């Protein structure tokens, strides 16, 4: 290996992922350097070793190569070139930080090193800024706050020079200190330029994003904290050297109700538990592991299997004890070295930090311990024993009283309350009435499978002397039998008979209005079910006959009559009785549903609004949720997004704590879609985030949750939040299936992911997603999506430097565009393929052919005369032939293809001109021929753009200026000057920045032509 090969090998190695593999290769390259007998080769190889060690988990290895470098400098400074002299002094700072992070390095050695650093920087003529920054780091580490503040001030006061850290790193350190001192707001102000992208480096904004998480939470800026976690974790995930920042993200999850996500992060980096080359970052990591495991234990998951050090299985409780012990032992080593208790105090405070947010949905899926992060109510404390928990249970009388109270209010919690009564009454003798209510509510909890229990309840009510409630229970039994898969014929006959009986009882004063309404509502519900049956039978081609209405129209009329009867009976009592008020409201809801089936959307909305108002007025808002949701659907159908939004928000409000997680998920996603339809993607993203969270809580992460994440990623994409969108979409992708979500959703998710990754500069990964999406779309009848995806993949592959793969994708895209008859897209793909070919060695000839093909496609599509009919020239007179053709054309498609012809000639000329090497000799014939060819294309481009009038004036002036520069190269100074004046005249018809820029370029061209003369 010669010196050049060694340098290339070191450059290639530095581009590899951080870790032991890269470090081992650096060690091999040092051996190769030593064989060359070239001191500079050894110096560069040692410097390379230092860099890869510093950005890895093996930072402790830095000291040996640095000591050797320093000795070589002291003995033979002439062996160092300017770059290596700078590098040697630069890594002095790494040594200071590296010594602090190694507890076996004595404090006296660190202080001595500070003095040595100061002396050498002074000799080299460097500012004190880096030295004072290193002193600040030492004082802050020791907890010497007074010295740290002095050094901090001196650091900022010293001049910035070549040895100062980059702006991003300095701002990170300054903000970190303000946060340590309790000034979170000041910290975030200092970090703002880094977070905004004004300053960046290899490890920023990675570190700032991680450090900002807790300050943002403490300030209540939780949305920003969530965004910083999603954005920042993507940056540190693959960087082995960023264990401390990684720990910050784990801590953030543990303190925001996202313990399951914290476990997933820990599982991704098993080596972080044991890597010992950087003790300080291991201390950070172990502290956060202990915090996370303590959180899981407090949530009742002490026995949950968790990821931990290799070699054995771990539970949360076991890993909590291990991590705490290891962290405290390591902190003690630092404190022994430092002579202060500062590190130990900070570690204990971190491990014992309480949650900062009870629940902060992140949007990404977390498949962690059951219920972790999704508790709607607090679990029993881990320290509460079963006997104590049992002692806290109320007695049977209290349970009965509470159950009856909830039943009177028609509260959804009445069913579980009666279930508690049933458990408490096991083995006890109860009155028939009590047993009847237990059976009745148990049947309600079983849904369509509760018929037998309703029948049992009816018998017990009869024994208790309540014939009306017995009839009501029998009517409920008949209804659920109809729902449980059988025909509604028998149920209709039963409820008709029960209606007659209960009305007779009511007329005789032997039952109350509530029991009568219960029978009437069961009959109306059963008739509505008959409508459903007939509708399904019509679809399946199996007509229903027998007892009851035989046609859908007859069934709807009967159901409407039953609903009206219920309404007229119950509404007069609505102000006096909660149960009857709810029956009246349900009658309105039935009428609304029947109106919707009859395609009377406005009538349906009116009835449903009355139903909602009735439930809310009765103090039963949770029953209004279903009808709020239907109102939202009707409003969407009628094209009234404002009404749809109001109804969906009302559903969420009315559901409150009674709404199940699945209901929350559905309503939040509906609201998100409604908001997105009116372009409000920010609020839409917030509700899609809630939908994903509630879907996870409902154990629907792989079904409804994936759909919510799909939408959330799309909304974030539209907001330009690329990193967050990518993280969410990547989380959704594994759960999306063609069977459940459709192929289109998978293709769209990968399409969006490609867009995000392109914006993030991850072109190869973007191409992968677009190619996979294209693989699905290639089987679709309509091939436009397939063509677009192939085209996008080709562009991404070209941007990733994969020229051969890009060319294959472009060939595929061109073929598809040709089949689709989209000449404009075909031409653009041919041009892009030409530029890709031009970038390959020896590809210029192919690039010319492709550009020529693009010209032919344009001319054919626009029905233009052959190129010779277009007279080249710099002024307005050169456009006559094309303009005449354009006057005859007129169609939009034709004009677009004329414009594409202009762009193609412009790019063709640019491609030819750029093929001339920078080192080409003036007067070379080949060079002149290339410039003349390029000028011809630019003249054609200018003429074509001129033919389109004002619409492409900016493109025309650009082509004119490019032609003028070529004329200057060819010595045609007068032509170039005339062209520049033409552009100045055209600028009078341009507006804004474009006019300013073109005018400046034209004046520059005039000056250039004058200088050439």
Coordinates of N, CA and C in Angstrom, one line a residue, residues 916-922 924 927:
X916 N -16.5 20.4 -21.3 CA -15.2 20.9 -21.6 C -14.4 20.9 -20.3
X917 N -13.2 20.3 -20.2 CA -12.5 20.2 -19.0 C -12.0 21.6 -18.5
X918 N -11.9 21.8 -17.2 CA -11.5 23.1 -16.7 C -10.1 23.5 -17.1
X919 N -9.3 22.4 -17.3 CA -7.9 22.6 -17.7 C -7.6 22.7 -19.2
X920 N -8.7 22.8 -20.0 CA -8.6 22.8 -21.4 C -7.8 24.0 -21.9
X921 N -7.0 23.9 -22.9 CA -6.2 25.0 -23.4 C -7.0 25.9 -24.3
X922 N -6.8 27.2 -24.1 CA -7.5 28.2 -25.0 C -7.1 28.0 -26.4
X924 N -8.0 25.5 -28.3 CA -8.2 24.1 -28.7 C -9.4 23.9 -29.6
X927 N -12.4 22.2 -28.0 CA -13.1 23.1 -27.1 C -14.0 24.1 -27.8

